[in-house]
Each structure stands twice: as structure tokens, then as C-alpha cells.
């Protein structure tokens, strides 16, 4: 694992308003990250959130 | 290797439990390259399928190269793009991560922990002593193994036996990261001075202990292919896949791409919500729900990936416009 450069993170939702993923810019590329702890991008986002390095914005 | 020696080694492999499907490494012959065949300016990330690079500074370019020893069609080649004298904290390596449930059976953390053997072909313009950092994620245990490159620009075959780790909590039988193998190409003093090789320790230890060679000079090269990890204390001949398709399917558990033309077939207008919606299955069930990337020619694209497949929708486009979805990738790598 390495420190990913995460410059933006915002939840995405389904039509019922439930969070389904996180749209994030990681190492310069916009990605849709699922809320799966086994996904390495999600794990790194949450690590950086817990370390106070980034926050995840609510969905529009 | 003589025929008699090869047969004897296969006999040992039979004793260790398998004459086929011995190789725990996927794409060890560097055949599959879904992301592309040339990578520059990449600090950290995946290159050829299942193979990653982690660098503190992006000074290495990487490519799939046709140069290979007899019996192989390609290799993973790194080339120093910008000369680098490593500072203390610099570290650059080529990495392979094995899924935990593929190696949980090794019995790490028990008295019966099994020995494995790593074999590979390597070639470099820089001779000297190199290291491989072996890290077991679940119990946070590691060991450093060494090998030497004796002649510049010459393919050399290496075999490294790794004793099973009888300490620690072992490897979980799940889809997480099991064992990482990190071929160090350049290591600063923080990583290559203290510590010892061939001893399991808790934590990361000194991950390049004993490394004297540094691929830091401009134009320096390092190549690898024919990577095999197998149970037992003997390296057997490299086990090629039955076909390219077989190997591609194994790789698609961790990364895949889907053509936009296929998705367009499934993309339908949902008048109830004023959007277009579609779904598709991945060619293989992926290791975990993958990270998705993609773009659309008009409107806004929403992707909801699962391990089995993808839901997608388009909003904000006119009802008559035809969306063109491109660059769809799905990444469930470790």
C-alpha cells in the first residue's frame, strides 16, 4: 500500500438518497469508489479521513 | 536444466501437492497488459496486469518488452528516466500482491507453516546485490531475501526458498492482501543498512537490508519475467498457462475494461426518472467491488460498481442525444 494523493471526495447516492459510493480524484484521476472495505481506494480514503487528512463531502 | 533434473523437480512438486496449477503468481510471464504497455511518470500504481510499482519519486519508466529468455515472449522492463542518487528515505520497487485466500493454506502462524520457492528470470545493467522484501499483511510479518546479478545485461535465473513463518497470527482466508513480494531496485540508507536477511520479523523491518545495487543512473535497466511461486523447497520449470485467454481471465478478477459499444446495447431510457440507465456483468467476478472510471459525451455519468457487474445511469442530457461512453475501467487490485 502507498499514500494516494486524494484531492477531492464526495458521496454519490441512488434515487432514494442512499450513499452508494464516493466520487474522488485520486492521483489526478476522477474515480467512483464503492463503499467496500476490501477495495484499496476506499480503504485508503477512510484511512485518510480517520487521520484527519481529508473529508468526504455530502452528495449534491 | 537437464531433462532428468526437471523430472526430479516435478517429482518433488508432486510430493508437495501439485503437478499442475503450481504457480501462485498470475501473469508471471508478463503477457497481459490491459492498462497499456508503457508507463512513465508513475509514482505508484499498477502497470502490467497484477504488477505494480511503488516509488518515492517517479524516476523509473516501465514497459512490456519483447526481450526475454528462451521460452518466454516478454518481460517487464524498468528504465531510469532521470538519474537519481537515493537520499536516505528513497525506495523504489516492483511489487506483486498475492490474494490472501490463495496462500492461506500455507499454514503461516502454525508449526506446520509451509516452505515456498520463488523463481524468476532477471536481467539488469547494474550488477550487485539486490533484495526482495516479503511482507505478510494480516500478521504484519516480513522477511528480506537477497539475490545477486552477476553479469550486466544478461538473463539470469534465480531461485529463492522462503521458510514458512511459524509465528504471528497467520494469513486470513479472505480476499484481502496475503503476501506482497517487493523487488527493490533502489533503496536509501534508511532501508538498506541495519537489519538482517532470511529472518522473519514483526513489522516492516529494514526492507532492503543488504542491498548494494541501485538502479539510479540514467538509462539503467532492470527486467523480470518467468516469475513463479510454488509450495515446496524446489523450483520447478515455469508453468505456462494453457492459453492467453486463461491468463487474461485470471487477471480480470483484479482489473478489466468494457467496451462502450457493449454498454450501449444495454443503455435504455427510463422515462419515469428522465434518465438513461444500463447494467452489465463483468467478464469475471472481481475480487471486490472495483473502483470505476469512465466518461460520457453528454450529460453526467454515474457508475455503481459491484463485484459481479455495473449499474450506470446518465442524467442531464437531452432525450434525443446519444451518449458515447468511453474509457470504462474497473480496478479491484490489492
Tab-separated table of C-alpha atoms in Angstrom:
chain	number	residue	atom	x	y	z
A	1	UNK	CA	0.000	0.000	0.000
A	2	UNK	CA	1.131	3.536	-0.652
A	3	UNK	CA	-0.089	7.027	0.171
A	4	UNK	CA	-2.536	8.016	-2.541
A	5	UNK	CA	-2.921	11.693	-3.390
A	6	UNK	CA	-6.628	12.289	-2.816
A	7	UNK	CA	-7.661	15.815	-3.720
A	8	UNK	CA	-11.469	15.572	-3.721
A	9	UNK	CA	-14.050	13.200	-2.304
A	10	UNK	CA	-17.851	13.375	-2.388
A	11	UNK	CA	-20.516	10.775	-1.752
A	12	UNK	CA	-22.755	9.625	-4.595
A	13	UNK	CA	-26.318	8.479	-3.926
A	14	UNK	CA	-29.028	6.365	-5.504
A	15	UNK	CA	-32.506	7.686	-6.288
A	16	UNK	CA	-33.606	7.047	-2.725
A	17	UNK	CA	-30.785	9.190	-1.410
A	18	UNK	CA	-28.678	6.345	-0.028
A	19	UNK	CA	-24.925	6.675	-0.294
A	20	UNK	CA	-23.659	4.238	-2.935
A	21	UNK	CA	-20.083	5.315	-3.447
A	22	UNK	CA	-17.541	8.114	-3.354
A	23	UNK	CA	-16.515	10.165	-6.354
A	24	UNK	CA	-12.896	11.004	-5.683
A	25	UNK	CA	-9.887	12.378	-7.522
A	26	UNK	CA	-7.017	10.038	-6.746
A	27	UNK	CA	-3.536	10.606	-8.139
A	28	UNK	CA	-5.079	13.040	-10.621
A	29	UNK	CA	-7.813	10.741	-11.956
A	30	UNK	CA	-11.517	11.030	-11.122
A	31	UNK	CA	-12.840	7.686	-9.915
A	32	UNK	CA	-16.009	6.197	-8.477
A	33	UNK	CA	-15.042	4.263	-5.372
A	34	UNK	CA	-17.503	1.708	-3.925
A	35	UNK	CA	-18.177	1.522	-0.206
A	36	UNK	CA	-16.351	-1.787	0.082
A	37	UNK	CA	-13.700	-2.147	2.805
A	38	UNK	CA	-11.885	-4.663	0.578
A	39	UNK	CA	-11.447	-2.002	-2.112
A	40	UNK	CA	-7.994	-0.489	-1.711
A	41	UNK	CA	-9.093	3.010	-2.743
A	42	UNK	CA	-11.962	3.007	-0.231
A	43	UNK	CA	-9.634	1.711	2.489
A	44	UNK	CA	-7.158	4.498	1.759
A	45	UNK	CA	-9.885	7.171	1.680
A	46	UNK	CA	-11.129	6.059	5.083
A	47	UNK	CA	-7.576	5.899	6.440
A	48	UNK	CA	-7.008	9.491	5.390
A	49	UNK	CA	-10.410	10.530	6.765
A	50	UNK	CA	-9.627	8.930	10.113
A	51	UNK	CA	-6.224	10.620	10.112
A	52	UNK	CA	-7.888	13.984	9.576
A	53	UNK	CA	-6.210	14.498	6.208
A	54	UNK	CA	-9.368	14.701	4.081
A	55	UNK	CA	-13.125	14.902	4.477
A	56	UNK	CA	-15.868	13.427	2.310
A	57	UNK	CA	-18.454	15.950	1.149
A	58	UNK	CA	-22.116	15.011	1.195
A	59	UNK	CA	-23.769	14.340	-2.159
A	60	UNK	CA	-25.284	17.247	-4.079
B	1	UNK	CA	18.126	-27.543	-16.774
B	2	UNK	CA	18.538	-31.179	-17.814
B	3	UNK	CA	15.511	-33.367	-18.508
B	4	UNK	CA	16.453	-35.632	-15.603
B	5	UNK	CA	16.702	-32.647	-13.267
B	6	UNK	CA	13.344	-31.321	-14.448
B	7	UNK	CA	11.644	-34.670	-13.902
B	8	UNK	CA	13.161	-34.951	-10.459
B	9	UNK	CA	11.917	-31.470	-9.567
B	10	UNK	CA	8.438	-32.312	-10.793
B	11	UNK	CA	8.565	-35.376	-8.567
B	12	UNK	CA	9.265	-33.104	-5.645
B	13	UNK	CA	6.354	-30.886	-6.741
B	14	UNK	CA	4.089	-33.947	-6.697
B	15	UNK	CA	5.200	-34.648	-3.144
B	16	UNK	CA	4.324	-31.038	-2.283
B	17	UNK	CA	0.828	-31.474	-3.621
B	18	UNK	CA	0.567	-30.396	-7.243
B	19	UNK	CA	1.852	-31.188	-10.709
B	20	UNK	CA	-0.362	-28.528	-12.294
B	21	UNK	CA	-1.602	-25.154	-11.155
B	22	UNK	CA	1.570	-24.883	-9.095
B	23	UNK	CA	2.258	-21.241	-9.816
B	24	UNK	CA	0.633	-18.861	-7.335
B	25	UNK	CA	1.715	-15.867	-9.439
B	26	UNK	CA	-0.707	-14.596	-12.094
B	27	UNK	CA	0.836	-13.142	-15.263
B	28	UNK	CA	4.332	-14.182	-14.223
B	29	UNK	CA	5.353	-14.272	-17.889
B	30	UNK	CA	4.208	-10.651	-18.333
B	31	UNK	CA	1.832	-11.496	-21.187
B	32	UNK	CA	-1.236	-9.484	-20.178
B	33	UNK	CA	-1.165	-5.691	-20.298
B	34	UNK	CA	-4.726	-4.372	-20.236
B	35	UNK	CA	-3.695	-0.917	-18.938
B	36	UNK	CA	-1.149	-0.417	-21.696
B	37	UNK	CA	2.412	-1.408	-22.456
B	38	UNK	CA	4.371	1.719	-21.493
B	39	UNK	CA	4.250	3.795	-18.334
B	40	UNK	CA	6.144	6.973	-17.440
B	41	UNK	CA	5.820	9.478	-14.633
B	42	UNK	CA	4.077	6.884	-12.486
B	43	UNK	CA	4.955	7.229	-8.810
B	44	UNK	CA	2.772	4.402	-7.613
B	45	UNK	CA	0.238	2.186	-9.304
B	46	UNK	CA	-0.295	-0.849	-11.469
B	47	UNK	CA	1.422	-1.352	-14.826
B	48	UNK	CA	1.256	-4.780	-16.485
B	49	UNK	CA	-1.610	-6.841	-15.107
B	50	UNK	CA	-1.106	-7.763	-11.443
B	51	UNK	CA	2.230	-5.919	-11.322
B	52	UNK	CA	2.681	-2.605	-9.517
B	53	UNK	CA	5.403	-0.079	-8.902
B	54	UNK	CA	5.815	1.913	-5.714
B	55	UNK	CA	8.310	4.751	-5.839
B	56	UNK	CA	9.039	7.722	-3.614
B	57	UNK	CA	9.948	9.610	-6.795
B	58	UNK	CA	8.797	8.737	-10.295
B	59	UNK	CA	12.168	8.275	-11.935
B	60	UNK	CA	11.569	4.826	-13.424
B	61	UNK	CA	9.734	4.227	-16.684
B	62	UNK	CA	8.152	0.808	-17.130
B	63	UNK	CA	7.165	-1.182	-20.170
B	64	UNK	CA	6.227	-4.572	-21.516
B	65	UNK	CA	9.298	-5.562	-23.508
B	66	UNK	CA	9.793	-8.264	-26.110
B	67	UNK	CA	13.244	-9.079	-24.751
B	68	UNK	CA	13.031	-12.313	-22.764
B	69	UNK	CA	14.981	-15.512	-22.121
B	70	UNK	CA	14.314	-18.604	-24.210
B	71	UNK	CA	10.838	-19.944	-23.636
B	72	UNK	CA	9.248	-16.580	-22.902
B	73	UNK	CA	7.796	-13.879	-25.122
B	74	UNK	CA	8.119	-10.825	-22.944
B	75	UNK	CA	9.295	-9.184	-19.768
B	76	UNK	CA	8.571	-6.245	-17.502
B	77	UNK	CA	11.340	-3.708	-18.064
B	78	UNK	CA	12.155	-0.667	-15.961
B	79	UNK	CA	14.406	2.096	-17.256
B	80	UNK	CA	15.747	5.023	-15.258
B	81	UNK	CA	14.408	8.143	-16.944
B	82	UNK	CA	16.041	10.641	-14.615
B	83	UNK	CA	19.311	9.909	-12.843
B	84	UNK	CA	18.827	9.562	-9.105
B	85	UNK	CA	21.250	9.235	-6.218
B	86	UNK	CA	18.998	7.935	-3.497
B	87	UNK	CA	18.514	10.040	-0.431
B	88	UNK	CA	18.026	8.234	2.855
B	89	UNK	CA	14.285	7.840	2.512
B	90	UNK	CA	14.125	6.859	-1.150
B	91	UNK	CA	12.760	3.481	-2.112
B	92	UNK	CA	11.680	2.150	-5.482
B	93	UNK	CA	10.381	-1.307	-6.149
B	94	UNK	CA	8.359	-3.583	-8.415
B	95	UNK	CA	5.575	-5.291	-6.474
B	96	UNK	CA	3.332	-8.339	-6.749
B	97	UNK	CA	0.494	-8.856	-4.224
B	98	UNK	CA	-0.964	-12.343	-3.730
B	99	UNK	CA	-4.616	-12.588	-2.636
B	100	UNK	CA	-4.874	-13.952	0.901
B	101	UNK	CA	-7.177	-16.908	0.202
B	102	UNK	CA	-4.705	-18.175	-2.401
B	103	UNK	CA	-1.970	-18.547	0.227
B	104	UNK	CA	-3.937	-19.091	3.450
B	105	UNK	CA	-3.309	-22.825	3.015
B	106	UNK	CA	0.402	-22.284	3.639
B	107	UNK	CA	-0.365	-22.518	7.344
B	108	UNK	CA	1.603	-19.479	8.423
B	109	UNK	CA	1.433	-18.897	12.155
B	110	UNK	CA	1.483	-22.645	12.867
B	111	UNK	CA	4.198	-25.213	13.427
B	112	UNK	CA	3.332	-26.658	10.019
B	113	UNK	CA	3.943	-23.470	8.047
B	114	UNK	CA	4.978	-24.499	4.546
B	115	UNK	CA	8.117	-23.555	2.689
B	116	UNK	CA	7.678	-21.854	-0.674
B	117	UNK	CA	10.069	-21.220	-3.528
B	118	UNK	CA	10.143	-18.117	-5.679
B	119	UNK	CA	11.852	-18.389	-9.051
B	120	UNK	CA	12.298	-15.835	-11.823
B	121	UNK	CA	14.453	-14.630	-14.665
B	122	UNK	CA	16.103	-11.252	-14.177
B	123	UNK	CA	18.395	-9.018	-16.205
B	124	UNK	CA	19.915	-5.661	-15.336
B	125	UNK	CA	22.553	-3.234	-16.487
B	126	UNK	CA	23.565	-2.835	-12.832
B	127	UNK	CA	25.322	-5.767	-11.152
B	128	UNK	CA	25.432	-6.340	-7.417
B	129	UNK	CA	23.301	-7.488	-4.533
B	130	UNK	CA	19.552	-6.933	-4.709
B	131	UNK	CA	16.797	-7.648	-2.225
B	132	UNK	CA	13.191	-8.824	-2.204
B	133	UNK	CA	11.010	-7.669	0.668
B	134	UNK	CA	8.371	-10.258	1.513
B	135	UNK	CA	5.538	-8.833	3.590
B	136	UNK	CA	2.622	-10.807	5.034
B	137	UNK	CA	-0.193	-8.357	5.589
B	138	UNK	CA	-2.531	-9.983	8.133
B	139	UNK	CA	0.014	-10.793	10.856
B	140	UNK	CA	2.240	-7.817	9.925
B	141	UNK	CA	5.308	-10.021	9.451
B	142	UNK	CA	8.161	-9.747	6.970
B	143	UNK	CA	11.381	-11.255	5.748
B	144	UNK	CA	14.082	-9.937	3.401
B	145	UNK	CA	15.633	-12.240	0.817
B	146	UNK	CA	18.646	-11.484	-1.353
B	147	UNK	CA	19.835	-12.339	-4.835
B	148	UNK	CA	22.719	-11.117	-6.939
B	149	UNK	CA	23.062	-10.061	-10.537
B	150	UNK	CA	26.440	-11.330	-11.589
B	151	UNK	CA	26.743	-10.137	-15.184
B	152	UNK	CA	25.393	-6.948	-16.701
B	153	UNK	CA	22.711	-7.182	-19.372
B	154	UNK	CA	22.460	-10.967	-19.165
B	155	UNK	CA	19.385	-13.027	-18.310
B	156	UNK	CA	19.971	-14.938	-15.059
B	157	UNK	CA	17.675	-17.490	-13.423
B	158	UNK	CA	17.153	-17.090	-9.670
B	159	UNK	CA	15.513	-19.358	-7.126
B	160	UNK	CA	14.751	-18.238	-3.600
B	161	UNK	CA	13.426	-20.548	-0.907
B	162	UNK	CA	11.309	-18.940	1.799
B	163	UNK	CA	10.758	-20.818	5.023
B	164	UNK	CA	7.210	-20.761	6.336
B	165	UNK	CA	6.607	-18.275	9.128
B	166	UNK	CA	5.619	-20.244	12.235
B	167	UNK	CA	4.986	-17.119	14.325
B	168	UNK	CA	2.295	-14.491	14.048
B	169	UNK	CA	-1.412	-14.936	13.517
B	170	UNK	CA	-1.239	-16.392	10.014
B	171	UNK	CA	-2.959	-15.410	6.784
B	172	UNK	CA	-6.716	-14.866	6.735
B	173	UNK	CA	-8.757	-16.978	4.335
B	174	UNK	CA	-10.336	-13.972	2.619
B	175	UNK	CA	-9.997	-11.648	-0.374
B	176	UNK	CA	-7.537	-9.274	1.277
B	177	UNK	CA	-3.836	-8.883	0.679
B	178	UNK	CA	-1.977	-12.082	1.572
B	179	UNK	CA	1.706	-11.772	0.723
B	180	UNK	CA	3.492	-8.925	-1.054
B	181	UNK	CA	6.727	-9.530	-2.920
B	182	UNK	CA	8.674	-6.322	-3.495
B	183	UNK	CA	11.720	-6.382	-5.776
B	184	UNK	CA	13.791	-3.405	-4.581
B	185	UNK	CA	15.550	-1.522	-7.348
B	186	UNK	CA	16.774	1.474	-5.397
B	187	UNK	CA	16.940	1.937	-1.643
B	188	UNK	CA	18.227	4.786	0.507
B	189	UNK	CA	20.190	4.266	3.701
B	190	UNK	CA	17.050	4.191	5.818
B	191	UNK	CA	16.184	0.880	4.213
B	192	UNK	CA	19.430	-0.873	3.347
B	193	UNK	CA	21.764	-0.549	6.318
B	194	UNK	CA	20.661	-2.255	9.523
B	195	UNK	CA	18.647	-5.412	9.843
B	196	UNK	CA	19.192	-8.890	8.546
B	197	UNK	CA	18.100	-11.156	5.746
B	198	UNK	CA	16.431	-14.565	5.981
B	199	UNK	CA	14.745	-13.972	9.344
B	200	UNK	CA	11.050	-13.410	9.875
B	201	UNK	CA	10.353	-10.314	11.964
B	202	UNK	CA	7.281	-8.459	13.136
B	203	UNK	CA	6.586	-5.300	11.176
B	204	UNK	CA	8.327	-3.949	8.133
B	205	UNK	CA	11.865	-4.302	9.449
B	206	UNK	CA	14.600	-2.924	7.256
B	207	UNK	CA	13.059	-3.802	3.966
B	208	UNK	CA	16.141	-3.671	1.747
B	209	UNK	CA	18.766	-4.877	4.172
B	210	UNK	CA	21.901	-5.884	2.299
B	211	UNK	CA	21.076	-4.205	-0.974
B	212	UNK	CA	24.175	-2.735	-2.595
B	213	UNK	CA	22.936	-2.298	-6.156
B	214	UNK	CA	20.937	0.777	-7.038
B	215	UNK	CA	19.297	1.265	-10.409
B	216	UNK	CA	19.698	5.020	-10.259
B	217	UNK	CA	21.926	6.018	-13.165
B	218	UNK	CA	20.211	7.465	-16.183
B	219	UNK	CA	19.337	4.698	-18.626
B	220	UNK	CA	19.925	1.869	-16.135
B	221	UNK	CA	17.609	-1.066	-16.792
B	222	UNK	CA	16.137	-3.963	-14.828
B	223	UNK	CA	13.888	-6.670	-16.295
B	224	UNK	CA	11.990	-9.622	-14.940
B	225	UNK	CA	9.871	-12.466	-16.302
B	226	UNK	CA	9.030	-16.103	-15.639
B	227	UNK	CA	8.040	-15.414	-12.049
B	228	UNK	CA	6.776	-18.470	-10.214
B	229	UNK	CA	5.851	-19.003	-6.567
B	230	UNK	CA	5.186	-22.571	-5.532
B	231	UNK	CA	4.865	-24.693	-2.447
B	232	UNK	CA	7.985	-26.649	-1.547
B	233	UNK	CA	11.714	-26.107	-1.400
B	234	UNK	CA	12.410	-26.734	-5.071
B	235	UNK	CA	11.829	-24.555	-8.102
B	236	UNK	CA	10.192	-26.456	-10.945
B	237	UNK	CA	10.074	-25.391	-14.608
B	238	UNK	CA	7.867	-22.345	-15.194
B	239	UNK	CA	4.261	-23.346	-15.608
B	240	UNK	CA	2.899	-21.523	-18.641
B	241	UNK	CA	-0.870	-21.046	-18.860
B	242	UNK	CA	-2.804	-23.232	-21.279
B	243	UNK	CA	-3.682	-20.141	-23.280
B	244	UNK	CA	-3.548	-16.360	-23.269
B	245	UNK	CA	-7.294	-16.423	-22.642
B	246	UNK	CA	-6.840	-18.423	-19.466
B	247	UNK	CA	-4.344	-15.910	-18.126
B	248	UNK	CA	-6.474	-12.931	-19.166
B	249	UNK	CA	-9.423	-14.385	-17.263
B	250	UNK	CA	-7.321	-14.721	-14.125
B	251	UNK	CA	-6.180	-11.114	-14.487
B	252	UNK	CA	-9.757	-9.872	-14.938
B	253	UNK	CA	-10.560	-10.790	-11.361
B	254	UNK	CA	-8.418	-7.743	-10.494
B	255	UNK	CA	-8.805	-5.373	-13.438
B	256	UNK	CA	-10.936	-5.209	-16.558
B	257	UNK	CA	-12.202	-2.848	-19.209
B	258	UNK	CA	-15.533	-2.882	-21.030
B	259	UNK	CA	-16.140	-1.547	-24.498
B	260	UNK	CA	-18.610	1.301	-24.902
B	261	UNK	CA	-20.347	-0.499	-27.766
B	262	UNK	CA	-21.299	-3.344	-25.456
B	263	UNK	CA	-22.706	-0.947	-22.890
B	264	UNK	CA	-24.760	0.946	-25.456
B	265	UNK	CA	-26.767	-2.189	-26.128
B	266	UNK	CA	-27.946	-2.171	-22.537
B	267	UNK	CA	-28.436	1.555	-22.160
B	268	UNK	CA	-32.200	2.281	-22.089
B	269	UNK	CA	-34.297	5.348	-21.443
B	270	UNK	CA	-36.142	5.369	-18.133
B	271	UNK	CA	-38.976	7.828	-18.666
B	272	UNK	CA	-40.094	7.588	-15.064
B	273	UNK	CA	-36.949	9.292	-13.882
B	274	UNK	CA	-35.960	11.130	-17.065
B	275	UNK	CA	-32.657	9.353	-17.312
B	276	UNK	CA	-30.930	6.588	-19.195
B	277	UNK	CA	-29.970	3.506	-17.218
B	278	UNK	CA	-27.989	0.414	-18.004
B	279	UNK	CA	-26.177	-2.502	-16.479
B	280	UNK	CA	-23.700	-5.143	-17.481
B	281	UNK	CA	-21.852	-8.067	-15.971
B	282	UNK	CA	-18.083	-8.139	-15.739
B	283	UNK	CA	-16.252	-10.895	-17.634
B	284	UNK	CA	-15.223	-12.387	-14.278
B	285	UNK	CA	-16.417	-11.905	-10.743
B	286	UNK	CA	-13.942	-9.409	-9.383
B	287	UNK	CA	-12.025	-9.740	-6.131
B	288	UNK	CA	-14.066	-6.929	-4.542
B	289	UNK	CA	-16.327	-4.145	-5.724
B	290	UNK	CA	-13.996	-2.326	-8.114
B	291	UNK	CA	-13.122	1.322	-8.415
B	292	UNK	CA	-14.611	2.600	-11.680
B	293	UNK	CA	-13.539	5.269	-14.130
B	294	UNK	CA	-15.301	6.396	-17.272
B	295	UNK	CA	-16.577	9.393	-19.172
B	296	UNK	CA	-19.644	10.283	-21.205
B	297	UNK	CA	-20.034	12.600	-24.174
B	298	UNK	CA	-23.045	14.487	-22.816
B	299	UNK	CA	-24.824	14.761	-19.508
B	300	UNK	CA	-23.434	13.280	-16.320
B	301	UNK	CA	-22.417	9.646	-15.883
B	302	UNK	CA	-22.994	7.809	-12.605
B	303	UNK	CA	-21.310	4.467	-12.065
B	304	UNK	CA	-22.233	1.991	-9.334
B	305	UNK	CA	-19.866	-0.989	-9.484
B	306	UNK	CA	-20.303	-4.286	-7.671
B	307	UNK	CA	-18.051	-7.317	-7.700
B	308	UNK	CA	-20.256	-9.008	-10.318
B	309	UNK	CA	-21.141	-6.087	-12.553
B	310	UNK	CA	-22.025	-2.487	-13.071
B	311	UNK	CA	-25.052	-0.241	-12.918
B	312	UNK	CA	-24.761	3.052	-14.753
B	313	UNK	CA	-27.009	5.983	-15.428
B	314	UNK	CA	-26.933	9.225	-17.369
B	315	UNK	CA	-28.619	12.434	-16.296
B	316	UNK	CA	-28.672	15.945	-17.679
B	317	UNK	CA	-28.708	15.069	-21.363
B	318	UNK	CA	-31.407	15.725	-23.931
B	319	UNK	CA	-33.691	12.828	-24.745
B	320	UNK	CA	-32.517	12.731	-28.341
B	321	UNK	CA	-28.784	12.893	-27.762
B	322	UNK	CA	-26.892	9.646	-27.989
B	323	UNK	CA	-24.354	9.217	-25.205
B	324	UNK	CA	-20.908	7.927	-26.006
B	325	UNK	CA	-19.379	6.217	-23.004
B	326	UNK	CA	-15.631	5.770	-23.100
B	327	UNK	CA	-12.626	4.793	-21.029
B	328	UNK	CA	-14.505	2.480	-18.686
B	329	UNK	CA	-12.113	0.695	-16.361
B	330	UNK	CA	-12.670	-1.368	-13.244
B	331	UNK	CA	-9.930	-1.883	-10.681
B	332	UNK	CA	-10.150	-4.366	-7.799
B	333	UNK	CA	-6.418	-4.775	-7.316
B	334	UNK	CA	-4.926	-5.341	-3.905
